[in-house]
mmCIF file of C-alpha atoms in Angstrom:
data_model
loop_
_atom_site.group_PDB
_atom_site.id
_atom_site.type_symbol
_atom_site.label_atom_id
_atom_site.label_comp_id
_atom_site.label_asym_id
_atom_site.label_seq_id
_atom_site.Cartn_x
_atom_site.Cartn_y
_atom_site.Cartn_z
ATOM 1 C CA LYS A 1 0.000 0.000 0.000
ATOM 2 C CA THR A 2 1.395 3.377 -1.035
ATOM 3 C CA PHE A 3 -0.242 6.721 -0.305
ATOM 4 C CA PHE A 4 0.501 10.420 -0.567
ATOM 5 C CA ASN A 5 -1.390 13.007 1.492
ATOM 6 C CA LEU A 6 -1.414 16.789 1.400
ATOM 7 C CA SER A 7 -2.689 18.646 4.476
ATOM 8 C CA VAL A 8 -3.583 22.314 4.938
ATOM 9 C CA ALA A 9 -4.773 24.055 8.097
ATOM 10 C CA TYR A 10 -5.895 27.508 9.162
ATOM 11 C CA ASN A 11 -5.879 28.948 12.680
ATOM 12 C CA ALA A 12 -8.239 31.803 13.488
ATOM 13 C CA THR A 13 -8.240 33.870 16.678
ATOM 14 C CA LEU A 14 -11.852 34.849 17.291
ATOM 15 C CA ASN A 15 -11.161 36.947 20.404
ATOM 16 C CA GLU A 16 -8.979 36.877 23.513
ATOM 17 C CA GLN A 17 -10.664 33.707 24.769
ATOM 18 C CA HIS A 18 -11.719 31.746 21.702
ATOM 19 C CA GLY A 19 -9.774 30.241 18.829
ATOM 20 C CA LEU A 20 -10.741 27.993 15.927
ATOM 21 C CA SER A 21 -8.594 25.713 13.778
ATOM 22 C CA MET A 22 -9.701 24.001 10.573
ATOM 23 C CA GLY A 23 -7.898 21.426 8.490
ATOM 24 C CA LEU A 24 -8.324 19.547 5.227
ATOM 25 C CA GLN A 25 -6.445 16.551 3.906
ATOM 26 C CA GLY A 26 -6.553 14.889 0.513
ATOM 27 C CA GLY A 27 -4.487 12.090 -0.879
ATOM 28 C CA TYR A 28 -3.930 9.436 -3.496
ATOM 29 C CA VAL A 29 -3.769 5.773 -2.476
ATOM 30 C CA GLN A 30 -2.557 2.728 -4.402
ATOM 31 C CA ARG A 31 -3.065 -0.823 -3.158
ATOM 32 C CA ALA A 32 -1.274 -3.690 -4.872
ATOM 33 C CA LEU A 33 -1.829 -7.434 -4.573
ATOM 34 C CA ASP A 34 0.780 -10.088 -5.366
ATOM 35 C CA GLN A 35 -1.325 -12.889 -6.824
ATOM 36 C CA THR A 36 1.616 -15.252 -7.381
ATOM 37 C CA SER A 37 1.345 -16.489 -3.790
ATOM 38 C CA LEU A 38 -2.412 -17.138 -3.962
ATOM 39 C CA THR A 39 -3.957 -20.561 -4.569
ATOM 40 C CA TRP A 40 -7.575 -21.398 -5.440
ATOM 41 C CA ASN A 41 -9.821 -24.465 -5.343
ATOM 42 C CA GLU A 42 -10.154 -24.422 -9.131
ATOM 43 C CA GLN A 43 -6.397 -25.010 -9.454
ATOM 44 C CA TYR A 44 -6.594 -28.472 -7.902
ATOM 45 C CA ASP A 45 -7.144 -31.182 -10.481
ATOM 46 C CA GLY A 46 -8.410 -33.699 -7.914
ATOM 47 C CA ASN A 47 -4.977 -35.036 -7.052
ATOM 48 C CA GLN A 48 -2.654 -32.083 -6.813
ATOM 49 C CA TYR A 49 -2.304 -28.333 -7.170
ATOM 50 C CA VAL A 50 -1.525 -27.148 -10.709
ATOM 51 C CA ALA A 51 -0.449 -23.513 -10.868
ATOM 52 C CA THR A 52 -1.127 -23.242 -14.615
ATOM 53 C CA LEU A 53 -4.835 -24.012 -14.247
ATOM 54 C CA PRO A 54 -7.131 -20.942 -14.385
ATOM 55 C CA SER A 55 -8.267 -19.747 -10.962
ATOM 56 C CA GLY A 56 -11.722 -18.705 -12.122
ATOM 57 C CA GLU A 57 -11.305 -15.505 -10.106
ATOM 58 C CA SER A 58 -11.396 -11.967 -11.455
ATOM 59 C CA ILE A 59 -9.045 -9.930 -9.279
ATOM 60 C CA LYS A 60 -7.323 -6.653 -10.016
ATOM 61 C CA ALA A 61 -3.604 -6.371 -9.399
ATOM 62 C CA ASN A 62 -3.883 -2.696 -8.416
ATOM 63 C CA VAL A 63 -6.557 -0.457 -6.915
ATOM 64 C CA ASN A 64 -6.237 3.333 -6.921
ATOM 65 C CA TYR A 65 -8.452 5.862 -5.189
ATOM 66 C CA ILE A 66 -8.676 9.369 -3.742
ATOM 67 C CA ASP A 67 -9.044 9.744 0.035
ATOM 68 C CA ALA A 68 -10.341 12.901 1.753
ATOM 69 C CA SER A 69 -10.499 13.996 5.406
ATOM 70 C CA ALA A 70 -11.330 17.127 7.417
ATOM 71 C CA GLY A 71 -11.116 18.354 11.006
ATOM 72 C CA LEU A 72 -12.112 21.170 13.338
ATOM 73 C CA LEU A 73 -10.693 22.281 16.711
ATOM 74 C CA TRP A 74 -12.118 24.854 19.154
ATOM 75 C CA LYS A 75 -10.003 26.386 21.920
ATOM 76 C CA TYR A 76 -11.334 28.285 24.929
ATOM 77 C CA SER A 77 -9.105 30.094 27.419
ATOM 78 C CA ILE A 78 -11.087 30.408 30.641
ATOM 79 C CA SER A 79 -8.320 32.145 32.602
ATOM 80 C CA ASN A 80 -4.559 32.095 33.060
ATOM 81 C CA THR A 81 -4.925 28.854 34.976
ATOM 82 C CA ALA A 82 -7.624 27.038 32.990
ATOM 83 C CA ASP A 83 -8.397 26.264 29.370
ATOM 84 C CA VAL A 84 -10.244 23.647 27.346
ATOM 85 C CA HIS A 85 -10.339 22.501 23.752
ATOM 86 C CA ALA A 86 -12.573 20.155 21.803
ATOM 87 C CA GLY A 87 -12.541 18.941 18.248
ATOM 88 C CA ALA A 88 -13.563 16.343 15.741
ATOM 89 C CA GLY A 89 -12.075 14.787 12.638
ATOM 90 C CA VAL A 90 -13.777 12.927 9.818
ATOM 91 C CA PHE A 91 -11.594 10.560 7.785
ATOM 92 C CA HIS A 92 -12.378 8.824 4.473
ATOM 93 C CA VAL A 93 -15.213 11.280 3.869
ATOM 94 C CA ASN A 94 -15.741 9.990 0.326
ATOM 95 C CA GLN A 95 -15.719 6.320 1.491
ATOM 96 C CA PRO A 96 -13.561 5.135 -1.432
ATOM 97 C CA ASN A 97 -13.984 1.694 -2.963
ATOM 98 C CA GLN A 98 -10.846 -0.317 -2.117
ATOM 99 C CA SER A 99 -12.003 -3.648 -3.537
ATOM 100 C CA PHE A 100 -9.704 -5.819 -5.688
ATOM 101 C CA THR A 101 -12.723 -7.648 -7.117
ATOM 102 C CA GLY A 102 -14.793 -4.638 -8.142
ATOM 103 C CA LEU A 103 -17.767 -5.994 -6.169
ATOM 104 C CA GLY A 104 -17.639 -3.157 -3.661
ATOM 105 C CA ASP A 105 -15.602 -2.832 -0.516
ATOM 106 C CA LYS A 106 -15.966 0.748 0.646
ATOM 107 C CA LEU A 107 -13.596 2.068 3.266
ATOM 108 C CA PRO A 108 -15.918 3.096 6.145
ATOM 109 C CA MET A 109 -15.900 6.702 7.279
ATOM 110 C CA LYS A 110 -14.000 7.208 10.527
ATOM 111 C CA ILE A 111 -15.126 9.838 13.041
ATOM 112 C CA VAL A 112 -12.932 10.888 15.958
ATOM 113 C CA ALA A 113 -14.100 13.351 18.635
ATOM 114 C CA HIS A 114 -11.891 14.523 21.475
ATOM 115 C CA ALA A 115 -11.788 16.994 24.358
ATOM 116 C CA ARG A 116 -9.153 18.056 26.849
ATOM 117 C CA GLY A 117 -8.883 20.548 29.679
ATOM 118 C CA ARG A 118 -6.200 22.047 31.900
ATOM 119 C CA PHE A 119 -7.013 23.283 35.392
ATOM 120 C CA THR A 120 -4.181 24.572 37.562
ATOM 121 C CA GLN A 121 -4.613 24.954 41.288
ATOM 122 C CA ARG A 122 -4.142 28.484 42.555
ATOM 123 C CA LYS A 123 -0.724 29.129 44.103
ATOM 124 C CA SER A 124 0.285 25.593 43.169
ATOM 125 C CA GLU A 125 2.537 23.921 40.613
ATOM 126 C CA LEU A 126 0.011 21.117 40.080
ATOM 127 C CA ALA A 127 -2.434 21.016 37.161
ATOM 128 C CA PHE A 128 -5.167 18.492 36.376
ATOM 129 C CA ILE A 129 -5.689 17.521 32.730
ATOM 130 C CA PRO A 130 -8.852 15.471 32.011
ATOM 131 C CA ASN A 131 -9.240 14.038 28.530
ATOM 132 C CA LEU A 132 -11.741 12.126 26.414
ATOM 133 C CA MET A 133 -11.513 10.504 22.984
ATOM 134 C CA VAL A 134 -14.242 8.667 21.047
ATOM 135 C CA ALA A 135 -13.527 6.947 17.719
ATOM 136 C CA MET A 136 -16.058 5.214 15.452
ATOM 137 C CA GLN A 137 -15.512 3.394 12.164
ATOM 138 C CA GLY A 138 -18.048 0.956 10.766
ATOM 139 C CA PRO A 139 -19.037 -1.434 13.578
ATOM 140 C CA GLY A 140 -15.921 -0.541 15.585
ATOM 141 C CA ARG A 141 -16.002 1.744 18.624
ATOM 142 C CA GLU A 142 -13.268 2.982 20.952
ATOM 143 C CA ILE A 143 -13.648 5.240 23.983
ATOM 144 C CA ASN A 144 -10.701 6.501 26.029
ATOM 145 C CA ALA A 145 -11.108 8.676 29.114
ATOM 146 C CA GLY A 146 -8.836 9.636 31.969
ATOM 147 C CA ILE A 147 -6.886 12.296 33.771
ATOM 148 C CA LEU A 148 -3.254 13.403 33.933
ATOM 149 C CA MET A 149 -1.548 15.447 36.624
ATOM 150 C CA ARG A 150 1.187 17.857 35.560
ATOM 151 C CA TYR A 151 3.684 19.107 38.104
ATOM 152 C CA LEU A 152 5.731 22.133 37.054
ATOM 153 C CA LEU A 153 9.410 21.829 37.941
ATOM 154 C CA ARG A 154 10.548 25.105 36.375
ATOM 155 C CA GLU A 155 8.582 27.853 34.661
ATOM 156 C CA SER A 156 9.608 29.329 31.316
ATOM 157 C CA SER A 157 10.815 32.920 31.292
ATOM 158 C CA LYS A 158 7.938 35.182 30.265
ATOM 159 C CA TYR A 159 9.916 37.929 28.529
ATOM 160 C CA THR A 160 13.195 36.654 27.042
ATOM 161 C CA GLY A 161 12.216 33.030 26.370
ATOM 162 C CA PHE A 162 15.782 31.962 27.144
ATOM 163 C CA ILE A 163 14.746 29.810 30.089
ATOM 164 C CA LYS A 164 12.525 26.895 29.125
ATOM 165 C CA GLY A 165 10.100 25.224 31.494
ATOM 166 C CA ASN A 166 10.214 21.622 32.672
ATOM 167 C CA ALA A 167 7.420 19.467 34.061
ATOM 168 C CA VAL A 168 6.493 15.873 34.814
ATOM 169 C CA TYR A 169 3.227 14.089 34.025
ATOM 170 C CA PHE A 170 1.564 11.108 35.651
ATOM 171 C CA GLY A 171 -1.921 9.652 35.427
ATOM 172 C CA ALA A 172 -4.102 7.002 33.872
ATOM 173 C CA ASN A 173 -6.705 6.443 31.158
ATOM 174 C CA TYR A 174 -9.315 3.762 30.698
ATOM 175 C CA ARG A 175 -10.132 2.250 27.315
ATOM 176 C CA VAL A 176 -13.729 1.161 27.808
ATOM 177 C CA GLY A 177 -14.189 -2.586 27.802
ATOM 178 C CA ASP A 178 -10.505 -3.304 27.262
ATOM 179 C CA ALA A 179 -7.649 -1.882 29.311
ATOM 180 C CA ALA A 180 -6.348 0.511 31.955
ATOM 181 C CA ILE A 181 -3.481 2.696 30.730
ATOM 182 C CA ILE A 182 -0.778 3.985 33.070
ATOM 183 C CA ILE A 183 0.989 7.106 31.776
ATOM 184 C CA LEU A 184 4.232 8.846 32.761
ATOM 185 C CA GLY A 185 5.762 11.792 30.943
ATOM 186 C CA LEU A 186 8.511 14.396 31.010
ATOM 187 C CA GLU A 187 8.317 17.858 29.469
ATOM 188 C CA ILE A 188 11.597 19.538 28.561
ATOM 189 C CA ALA A 189 11.162 22.931 26.884
ATOM 190 C CA ASP A 190 9.061 22.246 23.761
ATOM 191 C CA TRP A 191 9.639 18.466 23.808
ATOM 192 C CA TYR A 192 7.464 15.838 25.472
ATOM 193 C CA LEU A 193 8.705 12.332 26.217
ATOM 194 C CA GLY A 194 6.089 9.847 27.371
ATOM 195 C CA ILE A 195 5.771 6.182 28.285
ATOM 196 C CA SER A 196 2.534 4.265 28.793
ATOM 197 C CA TYR A 197 1.599 0.698 29.640
ATOM 198 C CA ASP A 198 -1.692 -1.047 28.881
ATOM 199 C CA VAL A 199 -3.022 -3.466 31.501
ATOM 200 C CA ASN A 200 -5.675 -5.691 29.952
ATOM 201 C CA VAL A 201 -8.744 -5.876 32.214
ATOM 202 C CA SER A 202 -11.361 -7.290 29.814
ATOM 203 C CA GLY A 203 -12.396 -10.918 29.390
ATOM 204 C CA PHE A 204 -9.488 -11.240 26.986
ATOM 205 C CA ASN A 205 -7.106 -11.233 29.963
ATOM 206 C CA LYS A 206 -7.619 -14.997 30.174
ATOM 207 C CA ALA A 207 -5.400 -15.196 27.116
ATOM 208 C CA THR A 208 -3.063 -12.322 27.984
ATOM 209 C CA SER A 209 -2.901 -12.778 31.784
ATOM 210 C CA GLY A 210 -3.396 -9.028 31.945
ATOM 211 C CA VAL A 211 -0.098 -8.361 30.190
ATOM 212 C CA GLY A 212 -0.319 -5.392 27.826
ATOM 213 C CA GLY A 213 2.148 -3.394 25.808
ATOM 214 C CA ILE A 214 4.581 -0.521 26.375
ATOM 215 C CA GLU A 215 4.324 2.549 24.141
ATOM 216 C CA LEU A 216 6.866 5.360 23.833
ATOM 217 C CA SER A 217 6.076 8.800 22.452
ATOM 218 C CA LEU A 218 8.210 11.814 21.527
ATOM 219 C CA ILE A 219 6.329 15.022 20.682
ATOM 220 C CA PHE A 220 7.531 18.466 19.655
ATOM 221 C CA VAL A 221 5.116 21.346 20.142
ATOM 222 C CA LYS A 222 5.941 24.511 18.226
ATOM 223 C CA PRO A 223 5.724 27.502 20.588
ATOM 224 C CA ASP A 224 3.173 30.207 19.838
#
């Protein structure tokens, strides 16, 4: 599978408290299928497999399509110590046909909605960051909710910008019906380094014994 995407975004400041961001993404996708490794019932002559026999299947070697997505983000600054943002993204808006047989296999539209807040205690270095994410695609559903706590180790300089702030994060999320997620993070200037671990708590833990997976993240946030 090979794809190329082009994204554009626009940020608008509505007033001192409200901001709005909009984004569009369009791309070209090519899916290829290597049929040399496929075998079919029609290629068995009753005793053995014969590769030269016709498969009786009509399958394309390549499928090409256009994919389109869009998103919207709203930001609200309540005060110097509190702010929230909420947004939604819609992927595969055109629901392209990705079938190799031509019979119809549309890529389902994916909708992701999310919200996050930051509430800092007065005269304290501790901030609470609740978050929520809901994703839907076809019959699939995923809901993540939780809270992080951010402790400020050093504040950035307000005027020169020479001194960068540092902070640590710790908290947990819950993926509904699946797993608890433990999160630790370190903020150094404009870089964020995080580590999380999923603990399986669903009925599937009979197979996993509750053992999940470790994820590492490295994020750079461009300063305003």
